[in-house]
Amino acid sequence: MKKTPRTPVRELAPSYRITNFEEVSLGYNGEEAMLEASRCLECKKPMCVDGCPVSISIPNFIHHIKAGDFKSAAEVIAQASALPAVCGRVCPQETQCEGRCILGVKQEPVSIGKLERFIGDWSRENDITPETTITPNGLKVAVIGSGPAGLACAGDLARMGYEVTIFEALHKPGGVLEYGIPSFRLPKETVVRHEIGNIVKMGVKIENNVVIGRTLTIDQLFNEEAFNAVFIGSGAGLPKFMGIPGENLNGVQSSNEFLTRTNLMEAHHDDTDTPLKLGKVVAVIGGGNVAMDAARTARRLGAEVHIVYRRSKAELPARAEEVHHAVEEGIIFDILTNPIEIIGHESGWVKSLKCVKMELGEPDASGRRAPQVIAGSEFTLDVETVIMALGTSPNPLITSTTKGLELNRRRCILIEEETGRTSRDGVYAGGDAVTGAATVILAMGAGRKAAKAIDQFLKNQAIE
Amino acid sequence: MFKILKKEYLTSGIFLMDVEAPKVAKAAEPGQFLIVRVDEKGERIPLTICDYDKVAGTVTIVVQVVGLSTQLMDQLKVGDYFKSVAGPLGMPSELKEMSVEELHSKKIVFIAGGVGTAPVYAQVKWLHEQGIKADVIIGAKNASQLILVEAMRKVSGNIYIATDDGSAGFKGLVTNCLEDLVTNQHKQYDLAITIGPMIMMKFLSELTRKLNLKTIASLNTLMVDGTGMCGACRVTVGGVTRFACVEGPEFDAHQVNFDEAMRRQTMYRTEERSQNALTPDHICRLDKIVERRNK
Ligand SMILES: Cc1cc2nc3c(=O)[nH]c(=O)nc-3n(C[C@H](O)[C@H](O)[C@H](O)COP(=O)(O)OP(=O)(O)OC[C@H]3O[C@@H](n4cnc5c(N)ncnc54)[C@H](O)[C@@H]3O)c2cc1C
Ligand SMILES: Cc1cc2nc3c(=O)[nH]c(=O)nc-3n(C[C@H](O)[C@H](O)[C@H](O)COP(=O)(O)OP(=O)(O)OC[C@H]3O[C@@H](n4cnc5c(N)ncnc54)[C@H](O)[C@@H]3O)c2cc1C
Ligand code: SF4
Ligand code: SF4
Ligand code: FES
């Protein structure tokens, strides 16, 4: 078998991109996509599909790209995914579809994500929206949260004829796609708002500035607003802190605060009102996608940025592409390093970060090698801003105001795996609110699964 | 939606507005707040809900002009719109959790400072509706800075005024006034509720700790989302980090680390800006007002 290298994707040069928020990866054009598609073996038993949480018929859509029939490729993807331009950009492909691609055994796997993104972008640029004729069935479903779980659920239900209203706490829809993931990775105006626009075109109503649990409760949605079913896609927005001394000093913030100020509020633009304060040297604690996003955002605002991570580079949970881009952009990786205290100036602003060096011990139950402190390795890093990117958990606002909604030990909403059904009749849930912080594609898949189950539930109810 | 139906100046720098926000009004309870945005470029500004009319679908806010966003708000006229109003946010006042009997059995005193008088009014009025008359101490720099005194008189028990310069009522701080009431006039209270500048609430809670008087303070921390998502509003209460926007804004004053809260509140104050900050937006903050006014 001849080894053909992966078709490279065009990218902005690191020196240019750290001066702005333009999208780093430029994606394939038609020619490049067809070239990359030609590498796919169209396996009879495609391993890649097993790796995709929503089982996109990968060889099938790639087959159409090979032939230059992008419209058919779009139709194949649309059967399984509502957000190809998003997932093609943000899925951790190396652990999902591409991680299983047979080509990956001997050479580089097919660039499935980039191909999917190309089809998503092509559909948008050519104004291809999947055709649907909707026959209203007179039933109302409320969707809480406008992240990928809520959007996918709402889109599917609208297509089936339900009258869907999404209630969103913030003033813009999109969830993490809008407030979390920066535009240099996921353009807002073109990609996110376009995908949301498609869902609105199908008749879904989005009501912003409505906080369920405060403005309205789930009980009121049923009793006063006459909804027949409710889907909860409220995400996992509650930020974690480390619990080390000095964490409430001025200049310490959660990644959610920093990214919300820059993405949702566009605080870095001169013409917006939300203030943003960032020191010249910034430490970002953590090693996931969120940490990379915060670090690369801070870099673009002109800071020297350190990623402080307690395991080794191989264990960084972020997408490989993000780590690669971060390195190119000059982010300094202080790996095997754990902060133990934040030290402040007399003024109460951050002065430095006290850390210890770590080494990896024997693999633990999960197979990961647990980091251990190296005795006597204490040192301090002079920084002005500390950003905590340690992960998030579900916000208790809804669950604490809804009777009879059962939670698991991690305070996530308990559901029946196959349907998304919660312990409350007519209430379904999915996405990060159920799993804890996970991925866009899993949230979207959960939203779609719940849409199917809600349809079943309401049809059965009608028969009874 | 979010139309301004009424605007009235209470002093030269404090105005009251009635805003159309039916969903917020319907759910609002004393002690809660809302978040407004002036326009598409506006930041999310937390303001206490000072009154609400569930039938008319309106909420009342009372705003003190301090910086950019409150100045932009000051420029809005009757008939203009807020870009967004979200709420009600935060937990309702602890008073809401008590039974009417329990409330009747308590002697309650409110201590209001400056613009904090407005949210105090909301709670005193609610108590009045339950048939309870609470005492109120209102503090201000001078007589011209006092707000809502007459309205308050109608719904409260005893009302005491304290001004720094003695131009109205008691000459001195609200803390001096309360101390005088308790130690010299032998007033007995079971519960104090205070809303005002952080520094006032700090000294007040030091006094009430000495007096062994349970005290609740409503904290105006920095906020961004107001839904528990960012942690900008975190405060230390009883040694534990709490999010004021979802767990507050009211907390047991004797447990609050006021020094930390005061320090955190200044984080975005223009004059406090660190020399090293990369984002010197004090340069453009004032220009923005001029620019927006011209639009
Ligand atoms: C910075 C960052 C980078 C990431 N990078 C990636 C990546 O590269 N690849 C990837 O696959 N995943 C990534 N993720 C994870 C991914 O974004 C999430 O798993 C996904 O968005 C979860 O979708 P969701 O719909 O469940 O929730 P969310 O996207 O969190 O949306 C929930 C929505 O519900 C709203 N809401 C919450 N409570 C209420 C309420 N009470 N009433 C009304 N509305 C409410 C919220 O405001 C929010 O808009 C990243 C996450 C972050 C934070
Ligand atoms: C729960 C709550 C209730 C409040 N209720 C009222 C009210 O009823 N009436 C009223 O006049 N004010 C109230 N405030 C304070 C009000 O939000 C601030 O005065 C306002 O944000 C100042 O914005 P600015 O742009 O005009 O000032 P600037 O000084 O230009 O603001 C700079 C930054 O600091 C923040 N900020 C400045 N001062 C405060 C403050 N005291 N509290 C919180 N954030 C601040 C602003 O949001 C902004 O991000 C409340 C605050 C909270 C948290
Ligand atoms: S949705 Fe994600 S995992 Fe599935 S094929 Fe696309 S990029 Fe791969
Ligand atoms: S496993 Fe790889 S080669 Fe096989 S069908 Fe999937 S993408 Fe193509
Ligand atoms: S304001 Fe963001 S968590 Fe409270």
mmCIF file of C-alpha atoms in Angstrom, chain A residues 169-172 179 207 209-211 214-216 224 237-239 241 247-254 256-257 260-261 265 270-280 301-303 347-349 384 395 397, chain B residues 23 26-27 32 37 41-44 68-69 72 84-91 224-225 227-232 234 236 241 243 246 260 263-264 266-268 272-274 276-279 281 285 288 292:
data_model
loop_
_atom_site.group_PDB
_atom_site.id
_atom_site.type_symbol
_atom_site.label_atom_id
_atom_site.label_comp_id
_atom_site.label_asym_id
_atom_site.label_seq_id
_atom_site.Cartn_x
_atom_site.Cartn_y
_atom_site.Cartn_z
ATOM 1 C CA ALA A 169 -30.172 32.607 30.751
ATOM 2 C CA LEU A 170 -27.588 34.731 28.927
ATOM 3 C CA HIS A 171 -28.291 37.455 26.387
ATOM 4 C CA LYS A 172 -26.886 35.483 23.452
ATOM 5 C CA TYR A 179 -19.193 32.272 25.694
ATOM 6 C CA GLU A 207 -36.029 33.516 24.557
ATOM 7 C CA ASN A 209 -32.530 36.457 29.527
ATOM 8 C CA VAL A 210 -34.764 33.801 31.072
ATOM 9 C CA VAL A 211 -33.129 31.967 33.961
ATOM 10 C CA ARG A 214 -35.463 32.024 38.920
ATOM 11 C CA THR A 215 -37.537 33.706 36.187
ATOM 12 C CA LEU A 216 -39.620 30.572 35.681
ATOM 13 C CA GLU A 224 -48.658 28.017 33.595
ATOM 14 C CA GLY A 237 -21.105 25.948 33.986
ATOM 15 C CA LEU A 238 -20.017 26.034 37.626
ATOM 16 C CA PRO A 239 -16.275 26.742 37.783
ATOM 17 C CA PHE A 241 -11.259 26.453 42.196
ATOM 18 C CA GLU A 247 -7.263 32.238 45.436
ATOM 19 C CA ASN A 248 -9.451 35.259 46.111
ATOM 20 C CA LEU A 249 -6.665 37.777 45.553
ATOM 21 C CA ASN A 250 -7.289 40.447 42.932
ATOM 22 C CA GLY A 251 -6.108 39.119 39.596
ATOM 23 C CA VAL A 252 -7.206 35.517 40.142
ATOM 24 C CA GLN A 253 -10.141 34.507 37.981
ATOM 25 C CA SER A 254 -11.814 31.409 36.612
ATOM 26 C CA ASN A 256 -15.129 31.046 32.620
ATOM 27 C CA GLU A 257 -14.861 34.628 33.835
ATOM 28 C CA THR A 260 -16.920 35.209 29.163
ATOM 29 C CA ARG A 261 -15.441 38.682 29.370
ATOM 30 C CA MET A 265 -18.860 40.490 26.300
ATOM 31 C CA ASP A 270 -12.429 49.186 22.439
ATOM 32 C CA ASP A 271 -16.063 49.919 21.693
ATOM 33 C CA THR A 272 -17.590 47.604 24.300
ATOM 34 C CA ASP A 273 -18.149 48.515 27.951
ATOM 35 C CA THR A 274 -17.146 45.394 29.874
ATOM 36 C CA PRO A 275 -13.742 45.908 31.440
ATOM 37 C CA LEU A 276 -10.954 43.354 31.328
ATOM 38 C CA LYS A 277 -7.774 43.435 33.268
ATOM 39 C CA LEU A 278 -4.884 41.210 32.428
ATOM 40 C CA GLY A 279 -1.324 41.331 33.680
ATOM 41 C CA LYS A 280 1.757 41.117 31.499
ATOM 42 C CA LEU A 301 -3.997 40.208 24.324
ATOM 43 C CA GLY A 302 -0.226 40.568 24.589
ATOM 44 C CA ALA A 303 0.694 38.597 27.688
ATOM 45 C CA SER A 347 -2.297 45.954 47.600
ATOM 46 C CA GLY A 348 -4.063 42.604 47.346
ATOM 47 C CA TRP A 349 -3.081 42.003 43.726
ATOM 48 C CA GLU A 384 0.296 39.168 37.624
ATOM 49 C CA ASN A 395 -24.924 24.473 38.111
ATOM 50 C CA LEU A 397 -29.828 26.426 39.941
ATOM 51 C CA LYS B 23 -41.480 38.002 33.520
ATOM 52 C CA LYS B 26 -43.975 38.242 38.065
ATOM 53 C CA ALA B 27 -41.273 36.224 39.793
ATOM 54 C CA GLN B 32 -33.452 39.867 44.630
ATOM 55 C CA ARG B 37 -27.600 45.931 29.539
ATOM 56 C CA LYS B 41 -22.135 47.012 23.503
ATOM 57 C CA GLY B 42 -23.192 47.360 27.110
ATOM 58 C CA GLU B 43 -21.902 45.391 30.075
ATOM 59 C CA ARG B 44 -24.109 43.387 32.396
ATOM 60 C CA LEU B 68 -19.518 54.513 32.574
ATOM 61 C CA SER B 69 -22.522 52.195 32.575
ATOM 62 C CA LEU B 72 -25.091 55.659 29.996
ATOM 63 C CA SER B 84 -31.913 43.376 28.074
ATOM 64 C CA VAL B 85 -33.172 42.799 31.582
ATOM 65 C CA ALA B 86 -32.577 39.390 33.168
ATOM 66 C CA GLY B 87 -33.855 38.228 36.507
ATOM 67 C CA PRO B 88 -34.916 38.026 39.183
ATOM 68 C CA LEU B 89 -31.514 36.801 40.350
ATOM 69 C CA GLY B 90 -30.137 35.796 43.720
ATOM 70 C CA MET B 91 -31.990 34.388 46.700
ATOM 71 C CA VAL B 224 -20.538 39.252 35.161
ATOM 72 C CA ASP B 225 -23.189 36.643 34.375
ATOM 73 C CA THR B 227 -26.011 32.901 37.196
ATOM 74 C CA GLY B 228 -23.159 31.137 38.999
ATOM 75 C CA MET B 229 -21.008 30.621 35.938
ATOM 76 C CA CYS B 230 -17.980 32.885 36.330
ATOM 77 C CA GLY B 231 -17.063 33.241 39.990
ATOM 78 C CA ALA B 232 -16.372 36.981 39.729
ATOM 79 C CA ARG B 234 -17.056 35.181 45.048
ATOM 80 C CA THR B 236 -15.571 34.424 51.754
ATOM 81 C CA THR B 241 -15.981 30.729 49.201
ATOM 82 C CA PHE B 243 -20.955 32.999 44.945
ATOM 83 C CA VAL B 246 -26.647 32.646 43.348
ATOM 84 C CA GLU B 260 -11.467 40.845 51.118
ATOM 85 C CA ARG B 263 -10.549 44.771 48.033
ATOM 86 C CA ARG B 264 -12.184 42.644 45.342
ATOM 87 C CA THR B 266 -12.125 47.796 43.644
ATOM 88 C CA MET B 267 -10.651 45.449 41.047
ATOM 89 C CA TYR B 268 -12.099 47.318 38.109
ATOM 90 C CA GLU B 272 -7.075 51.478 41.230
ATOM 91 C CA ARG B 273 -5.896 50.077 37.919
ATOM 92 C CA SER B 274 -2.476 48.470 38.212
ATOM 93 C CA ASN B 276 1.140 47.067 34.594
ATOM 94 C CA ALA B 277 -2.252 46.186 33.191
ATOM 95 C CA LEU B 278 -2.233 45.457 29.484
ATOM 96 C CA THR B 279 -5.705 46.782 28.993
ATOM 97 C CA ASP B 281 -9.398 50.968 29.280
ATOM 98 C CA ARG B 285 -14.145 54.608 29.166
ATOM 99 C CA LYS B 288 -17.261 56.024 25.101
ATOM 100 C CA ARG B 292 -22.485 56.914 22.471
#
